[in-house]
Short mmCIF file of C-alpha atoms and ligand atoms in Angstrom, two decimals:
data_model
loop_
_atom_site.label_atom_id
_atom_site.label_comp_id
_atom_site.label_asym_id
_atom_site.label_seq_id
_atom_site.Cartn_x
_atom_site.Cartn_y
_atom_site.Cartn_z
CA UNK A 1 62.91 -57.73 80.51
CA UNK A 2 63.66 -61.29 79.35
CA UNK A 3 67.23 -61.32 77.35
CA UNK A 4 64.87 -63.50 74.95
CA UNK A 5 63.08 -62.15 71.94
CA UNK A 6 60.33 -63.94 69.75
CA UNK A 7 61.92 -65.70 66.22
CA UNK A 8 62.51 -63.55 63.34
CA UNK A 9 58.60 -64.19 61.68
CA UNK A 10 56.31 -65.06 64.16
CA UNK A 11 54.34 -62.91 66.69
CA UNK A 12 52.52 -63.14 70.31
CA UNK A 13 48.74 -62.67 70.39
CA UNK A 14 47.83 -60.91 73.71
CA UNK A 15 44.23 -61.58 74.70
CA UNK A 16 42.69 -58.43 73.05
CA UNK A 17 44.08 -59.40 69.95
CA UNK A 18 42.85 -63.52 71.01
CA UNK A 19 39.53 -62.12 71.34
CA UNK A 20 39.50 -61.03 67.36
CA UNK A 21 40.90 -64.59 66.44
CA UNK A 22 38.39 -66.43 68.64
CA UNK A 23 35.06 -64.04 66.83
CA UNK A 24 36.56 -65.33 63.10
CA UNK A 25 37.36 -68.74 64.10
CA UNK A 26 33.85 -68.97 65.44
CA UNK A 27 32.33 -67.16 61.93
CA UNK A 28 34.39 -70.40 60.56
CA UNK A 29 32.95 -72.78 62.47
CA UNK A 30 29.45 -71.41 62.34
CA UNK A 31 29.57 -70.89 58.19
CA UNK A 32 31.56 -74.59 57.33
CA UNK A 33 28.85 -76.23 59.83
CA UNK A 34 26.16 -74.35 57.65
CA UNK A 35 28.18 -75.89 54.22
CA UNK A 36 28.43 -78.99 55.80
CA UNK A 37 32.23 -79.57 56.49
CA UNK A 38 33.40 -80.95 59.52
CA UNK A 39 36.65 -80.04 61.50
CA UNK A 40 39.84 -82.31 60.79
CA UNK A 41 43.51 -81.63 63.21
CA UNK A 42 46.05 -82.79 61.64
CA UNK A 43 49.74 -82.71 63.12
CA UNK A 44 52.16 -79.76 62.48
CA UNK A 45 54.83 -81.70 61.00
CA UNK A 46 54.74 -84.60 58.19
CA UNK A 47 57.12 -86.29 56.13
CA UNK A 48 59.09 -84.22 53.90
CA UNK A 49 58.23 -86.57 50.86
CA UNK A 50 54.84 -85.72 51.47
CA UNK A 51 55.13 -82.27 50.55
CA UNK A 52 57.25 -82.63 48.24
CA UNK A 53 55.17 -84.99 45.97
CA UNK A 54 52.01 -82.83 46.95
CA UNK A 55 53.40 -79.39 46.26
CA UNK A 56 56.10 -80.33 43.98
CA UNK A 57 59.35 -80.08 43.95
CA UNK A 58 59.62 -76.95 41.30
CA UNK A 59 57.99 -74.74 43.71
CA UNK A 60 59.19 -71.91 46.20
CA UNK A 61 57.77 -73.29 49.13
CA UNK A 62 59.15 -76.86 48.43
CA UNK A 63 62.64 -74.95 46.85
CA UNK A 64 63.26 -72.44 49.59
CA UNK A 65 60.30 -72.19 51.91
CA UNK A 66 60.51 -75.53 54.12
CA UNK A 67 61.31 -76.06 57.82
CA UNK A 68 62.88 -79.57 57.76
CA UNK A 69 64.83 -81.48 60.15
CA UNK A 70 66.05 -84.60 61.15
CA UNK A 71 64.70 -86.45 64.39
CA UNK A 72 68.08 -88.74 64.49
CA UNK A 73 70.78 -89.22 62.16
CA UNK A 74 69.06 -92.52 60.01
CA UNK A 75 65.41 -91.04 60.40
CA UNK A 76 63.26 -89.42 57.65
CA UNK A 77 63.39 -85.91 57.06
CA UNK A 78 60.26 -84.17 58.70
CA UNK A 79 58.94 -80.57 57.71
CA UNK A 80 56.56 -78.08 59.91
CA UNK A 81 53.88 -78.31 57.42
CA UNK A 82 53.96 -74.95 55.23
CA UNK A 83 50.30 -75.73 53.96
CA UNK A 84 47.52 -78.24 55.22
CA UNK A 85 45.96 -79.89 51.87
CA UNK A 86 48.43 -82.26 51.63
CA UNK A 87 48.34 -83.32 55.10
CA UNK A 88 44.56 -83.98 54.79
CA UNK A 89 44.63 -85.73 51.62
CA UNK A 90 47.57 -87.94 53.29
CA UNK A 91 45.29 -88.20 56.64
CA UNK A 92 42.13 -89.02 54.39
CA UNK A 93 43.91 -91.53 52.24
CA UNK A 94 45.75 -93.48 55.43
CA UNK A 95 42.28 -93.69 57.00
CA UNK A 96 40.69 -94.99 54.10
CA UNK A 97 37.74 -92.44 53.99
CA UNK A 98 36.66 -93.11 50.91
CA UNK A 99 35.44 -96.90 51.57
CA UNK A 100 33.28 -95.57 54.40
CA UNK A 101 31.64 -92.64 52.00
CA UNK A 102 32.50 -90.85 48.36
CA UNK A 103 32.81 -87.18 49.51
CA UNK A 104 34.07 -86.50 52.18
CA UNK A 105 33.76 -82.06 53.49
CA UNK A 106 36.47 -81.24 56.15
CA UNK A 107 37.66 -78.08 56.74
CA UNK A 108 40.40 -77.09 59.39
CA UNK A 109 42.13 -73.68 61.65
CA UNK A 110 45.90 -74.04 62.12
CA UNK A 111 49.49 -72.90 62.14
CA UNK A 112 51.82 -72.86 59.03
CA UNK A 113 55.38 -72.82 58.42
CA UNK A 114 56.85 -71.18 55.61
CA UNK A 115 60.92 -69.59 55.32
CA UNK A 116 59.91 -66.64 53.61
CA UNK A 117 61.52 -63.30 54.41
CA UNK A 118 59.35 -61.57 56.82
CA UNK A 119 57.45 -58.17 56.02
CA UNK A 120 54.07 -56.82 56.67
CA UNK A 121 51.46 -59.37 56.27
CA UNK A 122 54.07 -62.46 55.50
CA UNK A 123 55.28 -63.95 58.50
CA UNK A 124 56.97 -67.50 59.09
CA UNK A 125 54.40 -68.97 61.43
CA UNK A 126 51.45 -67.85 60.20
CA UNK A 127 47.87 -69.37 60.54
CA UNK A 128 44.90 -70.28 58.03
CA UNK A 129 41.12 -71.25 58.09
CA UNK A 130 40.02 -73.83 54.79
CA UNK A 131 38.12 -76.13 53.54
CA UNK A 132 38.86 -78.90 51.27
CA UNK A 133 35.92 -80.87 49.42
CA UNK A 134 37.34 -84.18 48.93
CA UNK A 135 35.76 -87.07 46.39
CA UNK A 136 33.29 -85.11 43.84
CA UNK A 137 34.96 -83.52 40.98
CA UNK A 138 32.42 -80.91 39.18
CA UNK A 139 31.51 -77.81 38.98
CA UNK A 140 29.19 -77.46 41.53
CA UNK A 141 31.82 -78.37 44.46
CA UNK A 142 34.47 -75.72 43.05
CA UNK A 143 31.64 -73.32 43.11
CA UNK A 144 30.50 -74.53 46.79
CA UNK A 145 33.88 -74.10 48.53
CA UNK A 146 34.44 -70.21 46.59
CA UNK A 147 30.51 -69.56 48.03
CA UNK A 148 31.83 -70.65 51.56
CA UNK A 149 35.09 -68.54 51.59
CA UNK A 150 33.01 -65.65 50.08
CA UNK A 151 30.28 -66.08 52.71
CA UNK A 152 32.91 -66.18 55.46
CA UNK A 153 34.21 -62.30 53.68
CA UNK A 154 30.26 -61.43 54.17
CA UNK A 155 29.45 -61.99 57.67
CA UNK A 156 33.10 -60.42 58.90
CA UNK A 157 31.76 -57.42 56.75
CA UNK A 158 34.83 -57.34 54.70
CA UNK A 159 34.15 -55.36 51.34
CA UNK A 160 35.83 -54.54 48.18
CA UNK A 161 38.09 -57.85 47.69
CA UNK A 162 38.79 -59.19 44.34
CA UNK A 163 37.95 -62.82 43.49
CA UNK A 164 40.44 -63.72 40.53
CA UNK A 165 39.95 -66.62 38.70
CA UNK A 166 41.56 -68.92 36.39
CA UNK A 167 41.49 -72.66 34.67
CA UNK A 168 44.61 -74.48 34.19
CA UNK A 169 42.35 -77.32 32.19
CA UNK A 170 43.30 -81.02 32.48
CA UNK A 171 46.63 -82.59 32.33
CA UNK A 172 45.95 -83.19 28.40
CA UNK A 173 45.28 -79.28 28.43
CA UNK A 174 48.77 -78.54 30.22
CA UNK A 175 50.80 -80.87 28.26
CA UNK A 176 49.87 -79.11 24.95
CA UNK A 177 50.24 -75.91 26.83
CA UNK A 178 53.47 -76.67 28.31
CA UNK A 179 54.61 -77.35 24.41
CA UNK A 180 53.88 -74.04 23.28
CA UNK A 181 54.95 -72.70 26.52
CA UNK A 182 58.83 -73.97 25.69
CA UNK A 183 58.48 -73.48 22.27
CA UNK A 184 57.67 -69.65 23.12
CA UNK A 185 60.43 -68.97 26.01
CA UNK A 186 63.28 -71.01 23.54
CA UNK A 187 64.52 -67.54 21.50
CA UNK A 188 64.68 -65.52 25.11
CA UNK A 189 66.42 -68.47 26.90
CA UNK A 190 69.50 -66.67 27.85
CA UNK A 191 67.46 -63.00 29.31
CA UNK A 192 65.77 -65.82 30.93
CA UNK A 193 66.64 -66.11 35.38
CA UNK A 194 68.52 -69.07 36.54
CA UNK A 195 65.45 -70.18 38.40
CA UNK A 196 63.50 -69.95 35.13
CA UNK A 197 65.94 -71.53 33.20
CA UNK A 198 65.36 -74.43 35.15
CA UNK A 199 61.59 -73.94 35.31
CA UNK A 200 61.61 -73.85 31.26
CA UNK A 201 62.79 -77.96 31.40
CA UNK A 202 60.78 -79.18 34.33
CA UNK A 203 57.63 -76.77 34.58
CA UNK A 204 57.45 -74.25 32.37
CA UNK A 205 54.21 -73.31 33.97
CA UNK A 206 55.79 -71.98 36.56
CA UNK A 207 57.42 -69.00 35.03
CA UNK A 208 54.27 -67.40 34.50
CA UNK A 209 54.73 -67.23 38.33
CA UNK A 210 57.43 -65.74 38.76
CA UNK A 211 57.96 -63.00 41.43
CA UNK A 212 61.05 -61.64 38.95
CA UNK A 213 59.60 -58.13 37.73
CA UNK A 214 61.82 -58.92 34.29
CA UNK A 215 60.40 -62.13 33.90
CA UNK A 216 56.89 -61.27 34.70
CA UNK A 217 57.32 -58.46 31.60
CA UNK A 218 58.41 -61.31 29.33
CA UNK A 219 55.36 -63.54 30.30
CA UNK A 220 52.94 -60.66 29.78
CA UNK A 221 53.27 -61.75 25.67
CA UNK A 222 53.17 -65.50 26.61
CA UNK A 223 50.54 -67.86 25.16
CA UNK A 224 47.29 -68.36 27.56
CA UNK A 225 46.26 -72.05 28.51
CA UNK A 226 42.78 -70.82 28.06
CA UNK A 227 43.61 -70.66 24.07
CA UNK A 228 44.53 -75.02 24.32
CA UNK A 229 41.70 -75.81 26.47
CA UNK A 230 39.37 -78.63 24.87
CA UNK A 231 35.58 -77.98 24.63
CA UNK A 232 35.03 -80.49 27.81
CA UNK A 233 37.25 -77.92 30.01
CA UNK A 234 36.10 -74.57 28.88
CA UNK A 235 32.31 -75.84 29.61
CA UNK A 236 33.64 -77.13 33.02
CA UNK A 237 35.15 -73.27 33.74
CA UNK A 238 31.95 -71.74 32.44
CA UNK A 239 29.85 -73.36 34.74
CA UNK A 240 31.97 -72.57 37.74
CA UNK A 241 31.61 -68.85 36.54
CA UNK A 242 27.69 -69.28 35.71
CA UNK A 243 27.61 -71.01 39.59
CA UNK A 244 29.30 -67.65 41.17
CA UNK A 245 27.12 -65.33 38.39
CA UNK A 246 24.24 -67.04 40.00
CA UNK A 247 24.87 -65.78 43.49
CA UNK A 248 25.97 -62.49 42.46
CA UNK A 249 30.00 -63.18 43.85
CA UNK A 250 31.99 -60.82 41.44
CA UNK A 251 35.13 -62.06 39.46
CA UNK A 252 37.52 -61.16 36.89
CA UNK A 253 39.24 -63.74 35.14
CA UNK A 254 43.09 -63.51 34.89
CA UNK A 255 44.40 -65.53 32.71
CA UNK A 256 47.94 -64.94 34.00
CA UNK A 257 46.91 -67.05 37.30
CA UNK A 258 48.81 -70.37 38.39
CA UNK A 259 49.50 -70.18 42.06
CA UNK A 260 52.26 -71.10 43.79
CA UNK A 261 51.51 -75.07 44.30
CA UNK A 262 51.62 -77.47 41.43
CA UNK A 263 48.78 -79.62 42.48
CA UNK A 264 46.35 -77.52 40.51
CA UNK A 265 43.90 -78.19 37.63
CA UNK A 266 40.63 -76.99 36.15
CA UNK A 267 39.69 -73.89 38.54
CA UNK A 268 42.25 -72.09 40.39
CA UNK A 269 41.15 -68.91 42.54
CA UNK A 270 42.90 -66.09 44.66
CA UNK A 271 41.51 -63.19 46.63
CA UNK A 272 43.36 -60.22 46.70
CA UNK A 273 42.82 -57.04 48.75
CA UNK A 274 44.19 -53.74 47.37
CA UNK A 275 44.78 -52.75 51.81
CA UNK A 276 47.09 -55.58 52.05
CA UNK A 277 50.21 -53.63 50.40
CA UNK A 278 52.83 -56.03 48.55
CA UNK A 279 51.16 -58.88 50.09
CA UNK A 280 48.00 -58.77 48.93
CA UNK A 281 46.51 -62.27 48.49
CA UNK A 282 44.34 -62.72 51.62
CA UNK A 283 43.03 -66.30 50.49
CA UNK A 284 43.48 -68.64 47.44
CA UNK A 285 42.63 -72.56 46.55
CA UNK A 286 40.81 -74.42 43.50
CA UNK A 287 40.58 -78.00 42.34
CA UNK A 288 42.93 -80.82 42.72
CA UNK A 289 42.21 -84.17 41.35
CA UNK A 290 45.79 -85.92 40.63
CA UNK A 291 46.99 -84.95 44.59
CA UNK A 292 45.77 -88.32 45.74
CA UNK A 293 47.32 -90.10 43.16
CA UNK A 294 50.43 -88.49 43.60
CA UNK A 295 50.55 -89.23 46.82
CA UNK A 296 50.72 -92.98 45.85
CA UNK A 297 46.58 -93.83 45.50
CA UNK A 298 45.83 -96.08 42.92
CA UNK A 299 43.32 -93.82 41.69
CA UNK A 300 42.64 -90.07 41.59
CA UNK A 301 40.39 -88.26 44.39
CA UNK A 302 38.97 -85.42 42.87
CA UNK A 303 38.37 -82.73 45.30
CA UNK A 304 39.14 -78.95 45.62
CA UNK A 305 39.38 -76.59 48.59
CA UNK A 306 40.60 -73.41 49.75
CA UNK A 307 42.67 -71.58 52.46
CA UNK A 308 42.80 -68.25 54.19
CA UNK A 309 45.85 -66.14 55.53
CA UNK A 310 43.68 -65.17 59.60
CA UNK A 311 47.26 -62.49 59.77
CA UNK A 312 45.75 -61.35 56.51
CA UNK A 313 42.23 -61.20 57.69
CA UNK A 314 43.00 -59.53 60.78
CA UNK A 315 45.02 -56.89 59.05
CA UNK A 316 42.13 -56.36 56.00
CA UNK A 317 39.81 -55.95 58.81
CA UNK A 318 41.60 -53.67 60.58
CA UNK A 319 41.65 -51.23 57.64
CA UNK A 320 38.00 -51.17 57.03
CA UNK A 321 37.79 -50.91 60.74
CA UNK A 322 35.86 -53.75 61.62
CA UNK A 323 37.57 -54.68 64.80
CA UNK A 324 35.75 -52.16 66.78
CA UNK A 325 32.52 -54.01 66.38
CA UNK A 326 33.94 -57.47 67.29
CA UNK A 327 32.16 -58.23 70.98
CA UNK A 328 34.56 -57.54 73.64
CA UNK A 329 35.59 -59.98 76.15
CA UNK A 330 35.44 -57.36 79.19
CA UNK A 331 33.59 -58.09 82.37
CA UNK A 332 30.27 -57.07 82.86
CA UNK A 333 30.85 -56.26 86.83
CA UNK A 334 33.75 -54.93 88.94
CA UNK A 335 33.18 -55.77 92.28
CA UNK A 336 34.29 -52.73 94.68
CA UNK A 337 35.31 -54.37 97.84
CA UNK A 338 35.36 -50.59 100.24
CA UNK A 339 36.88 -52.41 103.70
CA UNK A 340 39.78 -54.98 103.50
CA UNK A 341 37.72 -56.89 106.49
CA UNK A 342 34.91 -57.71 103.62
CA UNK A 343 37.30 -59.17 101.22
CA UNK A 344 36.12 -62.70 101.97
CA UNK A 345 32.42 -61.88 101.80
CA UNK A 346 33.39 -59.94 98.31
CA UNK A 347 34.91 -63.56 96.75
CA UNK A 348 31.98 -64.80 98.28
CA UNK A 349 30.15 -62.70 96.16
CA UNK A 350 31.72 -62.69 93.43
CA UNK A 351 31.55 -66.53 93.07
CA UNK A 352 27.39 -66.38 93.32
CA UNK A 353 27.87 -63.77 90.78
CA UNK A 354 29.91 -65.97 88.41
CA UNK A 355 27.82 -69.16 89.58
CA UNK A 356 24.75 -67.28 87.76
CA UNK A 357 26.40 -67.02 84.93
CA UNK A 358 27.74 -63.09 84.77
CA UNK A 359 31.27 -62.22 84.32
CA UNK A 360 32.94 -61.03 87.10
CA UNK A 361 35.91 -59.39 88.37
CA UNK A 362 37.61 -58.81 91.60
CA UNK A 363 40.53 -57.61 93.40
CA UNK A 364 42.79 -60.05 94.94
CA UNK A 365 45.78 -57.95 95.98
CA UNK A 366 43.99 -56.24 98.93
CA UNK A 367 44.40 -52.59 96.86
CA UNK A 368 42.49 -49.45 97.85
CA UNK A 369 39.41 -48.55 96.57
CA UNK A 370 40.71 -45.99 94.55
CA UNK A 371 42.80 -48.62 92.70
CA UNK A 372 40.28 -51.25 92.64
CA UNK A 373 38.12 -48.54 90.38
CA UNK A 374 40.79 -47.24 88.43
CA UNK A 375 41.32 -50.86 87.47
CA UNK A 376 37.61 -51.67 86.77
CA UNK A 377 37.70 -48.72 84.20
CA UNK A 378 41.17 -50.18 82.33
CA UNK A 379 39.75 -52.83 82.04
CA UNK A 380 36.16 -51.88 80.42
CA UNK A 381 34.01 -53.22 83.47
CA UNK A 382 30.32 -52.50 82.15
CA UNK A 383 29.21 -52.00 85.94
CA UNK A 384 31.35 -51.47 89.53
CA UNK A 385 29.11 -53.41 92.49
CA UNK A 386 29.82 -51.54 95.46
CA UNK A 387 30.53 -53.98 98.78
CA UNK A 388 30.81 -51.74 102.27
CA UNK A 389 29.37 -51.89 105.68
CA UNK A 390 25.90 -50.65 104.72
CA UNK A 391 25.73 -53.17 101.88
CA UNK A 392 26.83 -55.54 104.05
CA UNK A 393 24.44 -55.44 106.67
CA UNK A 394 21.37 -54.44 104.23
CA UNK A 395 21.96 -57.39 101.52
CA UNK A 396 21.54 -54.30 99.04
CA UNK A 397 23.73 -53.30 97.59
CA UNK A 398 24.86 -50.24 95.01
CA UNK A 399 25.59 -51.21 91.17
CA UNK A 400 27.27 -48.24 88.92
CA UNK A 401 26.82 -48.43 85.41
CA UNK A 402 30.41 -47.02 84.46
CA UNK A 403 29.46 -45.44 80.83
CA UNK A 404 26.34 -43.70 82.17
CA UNK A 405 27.25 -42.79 85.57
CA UNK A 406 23.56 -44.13 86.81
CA UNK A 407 23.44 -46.02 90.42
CA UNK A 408 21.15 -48.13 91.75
CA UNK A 409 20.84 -50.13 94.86
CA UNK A 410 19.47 -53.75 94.73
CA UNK A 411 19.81 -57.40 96.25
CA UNK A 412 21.78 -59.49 94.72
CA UNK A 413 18.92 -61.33 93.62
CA UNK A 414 17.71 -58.74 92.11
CA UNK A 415 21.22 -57.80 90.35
CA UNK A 416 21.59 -60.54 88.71
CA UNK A 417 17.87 -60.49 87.17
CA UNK A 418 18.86 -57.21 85.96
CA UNK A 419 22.08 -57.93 84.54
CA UNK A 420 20.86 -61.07 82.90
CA UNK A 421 18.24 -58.48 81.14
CA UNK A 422 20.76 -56.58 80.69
CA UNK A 423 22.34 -58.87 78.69
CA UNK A 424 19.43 -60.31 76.99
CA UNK A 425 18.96 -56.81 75.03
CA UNK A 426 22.13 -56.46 74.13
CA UNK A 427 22.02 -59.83 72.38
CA UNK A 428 18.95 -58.45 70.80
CA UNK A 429 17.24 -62.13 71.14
P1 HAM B 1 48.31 -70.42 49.57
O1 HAM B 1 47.89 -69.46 48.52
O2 HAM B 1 49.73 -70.85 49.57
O3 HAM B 1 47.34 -71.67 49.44
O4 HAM B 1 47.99 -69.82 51.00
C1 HAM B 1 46.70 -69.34 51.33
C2 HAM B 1 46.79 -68.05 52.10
O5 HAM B 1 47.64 -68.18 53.25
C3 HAM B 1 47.41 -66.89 51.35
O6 HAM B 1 46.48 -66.29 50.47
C4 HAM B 1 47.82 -65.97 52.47
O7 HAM B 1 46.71 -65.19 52.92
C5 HAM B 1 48.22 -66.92 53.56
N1 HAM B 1 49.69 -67.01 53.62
C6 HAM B 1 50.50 -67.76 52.85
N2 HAM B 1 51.80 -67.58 53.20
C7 HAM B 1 51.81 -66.71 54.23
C8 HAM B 1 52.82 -66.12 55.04
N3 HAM B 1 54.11 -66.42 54.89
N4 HAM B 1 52.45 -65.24 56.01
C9 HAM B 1 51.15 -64.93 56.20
N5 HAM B 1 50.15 -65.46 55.47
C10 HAM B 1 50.46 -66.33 54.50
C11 HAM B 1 47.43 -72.78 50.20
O8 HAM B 1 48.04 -72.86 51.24
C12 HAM B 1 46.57 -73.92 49.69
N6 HAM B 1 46.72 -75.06 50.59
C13 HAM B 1 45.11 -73.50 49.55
C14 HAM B 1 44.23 -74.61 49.11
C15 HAM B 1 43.39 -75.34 49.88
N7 HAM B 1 44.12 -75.08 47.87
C16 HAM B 1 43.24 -76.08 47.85
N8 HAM B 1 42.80 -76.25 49.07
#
């Protein structure tokens, strides 16, 4: 055993588990390509600033939640990026997307970085699947990236999540708001937490946020942005809702909802899942027009987007036991070498085997044949192919289905016809 133990937060993913993350990031790929977004890498780490104009400075993951260090004493601070919108509004913005085309659809799989205290479901390094809809800002495109996250829930047969929705309006909107938002908190400012206190001066919005169960009891009788919306930003938040009524995607409008990054306006979304425990929020996102311009463009980019927690996913999937029907990676033959002095003919073998395309296993330690089975049923082997003198000579040779117990003897020729029908009706195309 290694005297070394993974960092408080993050986890190993051995290949069973790999195989799970490989059949949703393929779902991903498969769904965005059907939307129309195209994959964008980005690095893991960026310039503190960065995040800290993006996410702003009065929340918990800029506050508390960053990994930042410093390359060499006069260098900029860095940080692991904790989220990735930022980094692709910076990455669209430095390569001047928006000269080439208006809208831009990009949507991206990757690690995150966040200091929070780890418990089930919240991890330090954790890892995401979004999308992010950058240069149209209606309706329609907050309705288009919720339909692609939703669809995504769909095909990994994931049922009974709640989409809850909000609108934090316009900045116009959340300037009155934040008004009556002092002007309600001032009599209770000293039951109000320290981190509140300071919230009250420079974003009162976020107290309505706060994890504090005695704060979130005073906020239950706080005043609703929806009651300062003008006419121009309830119709906007209808039609998102009359978009998602359309397709039949269920929501319930909480009026309570600001998420934990400042960047927000208009429509701002979560999905919760009651399997999740504390954590429950398996995926979240909504519009964000002013990012680009507070990232220093002379303009703003409208554009809106969402991200997914894969831990999350996993761990919602688990409970509604969807794993099981995830394809397995397991070979489809275990080749039984019965003599030692046929071991090279047996990689022989076993190459033309793989050559044609089937997946293959063999023994390369020289163990009995005893072994060699026991090993091809650990590791799920759909059929043993049975290599001794007789097959040797004849060119036939026995294949054992290992679920069924049925035998047949063949050429190899002929095996890998079968196994390639095989195949073909288990695909069902
Ligand atoms: P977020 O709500 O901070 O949004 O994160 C999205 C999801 O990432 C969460 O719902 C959760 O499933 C997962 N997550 C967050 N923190 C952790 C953690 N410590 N451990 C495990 N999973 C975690 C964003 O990141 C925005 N960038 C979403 C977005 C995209 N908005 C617009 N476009």
């Amino acid at each position: 055993m290694s005297q070394y133990q993974s960092v408080k937060g993050t986890r190993d993913i051995f290949p069973e588990e790999a195989a799970q993350w490989n059949y949703v990031e393929t779902i991903v790929h498969k769904l965005a390509a059907l939307y129309g977004f195209r994959e964008i890498r980005i690095p893991i780490f960026e310039y503190t600033e960065l995040f800290q104009r993006g996410i702003g400075s009065t929340t918990d993951i800029v506050g508390k939640e960053m990994f930042s260090f410093q390359p060499d004493p006069k260098g900029r601070s860095i940080t692991l990026r904790p989220e990735m919108t930022a980094g692709v509004m910076r990455a669209a913005l430095q390569k001047n997307l928006f000269s080439l085309a208006p809208v831009h659809k990009l949507f991206y799989i990757g690690e995150l970085f966040r200091k929070e205290r780890p418990q089930a479901g919240r991890q330090r390094q954790f890892s995401q699947f979004g999308a992010e809809l950058l240069g149209v800002s209606s309706p329609a495109a907050v309705a288009e990236v919720i339909t692609l996250m939703m669809q995504v829930f769909k095909s990994l047969g994931l049922n009974g999540l709640k989409l809850r929705i909000n609108t934090l309006g316009d900045s116009e909107d959340r300037l009155r708001f934040r008004e009556a938002l002092q002007a309600w908190f001032a009599p209770f400012h000293d039951i109000l937490d320290e981190a509140s206190k300071e919230r009250l001066e420079k974003n009162p919005l976020r107290i309505l946020d706060s994890k504090n169960p005695a704060m979130q009891e005073l906020v239950s009788g706080a005043p609703r942005l929806y009651d300062y919306l003008k006419e121009s930003s309830l119709q906007d938040f209808k039609k998102v809702l009359f978009y998602l009524e359309e397709r039949g995607i269920a929501y319930e409008i909480d009026h309570r909802l600001v998420r934990g990054l400042d960047y927000y306006c208009h429509t701002a979304f979560e999905v919760t899942s009651s399997e999740l425990g504390a954590q429950d929020a398996i995926g979240g996102g909504g519009r964000y027009d002013a990012l680009a311009r507070e990232l220093g463009n002379s303009a703003d980019v409208p554009a809106s987007g969402f991200a997914v927690g894969i831990e999350r996913l996993l761990i919602t999937m688990e409970k509604q036991g969807l794993l099981a029907a995830i394809p397995s990676d397991a070979p489809v033959v275990y080749l039984v070498v019965q003599q030692q002095d046929l071991a090279d003919h047996g990689m022989q073998i076993a190459w033309q085997l793989r050559e044609a395309g089937i997946k293959t296993e063999i023994d390369l330690a020289g163990r009995s044949m005893k072994a060699q089975m026991r090993e091809a049923n650990r590791i799920n082997a759909a059929y043993a192919l049975f290599l001794g003198a007789t097959e040797y000579e004849t060119g036939h040779y026995s294949l054992k289905n290992l679920v069924t117990s049925e035998q047949t003897t063949l050429t190899l020729e002929a095996i890998v016809q079968f196994l390639r029908e095989q195949r073909l009706q288990q695909c069902g195309n």
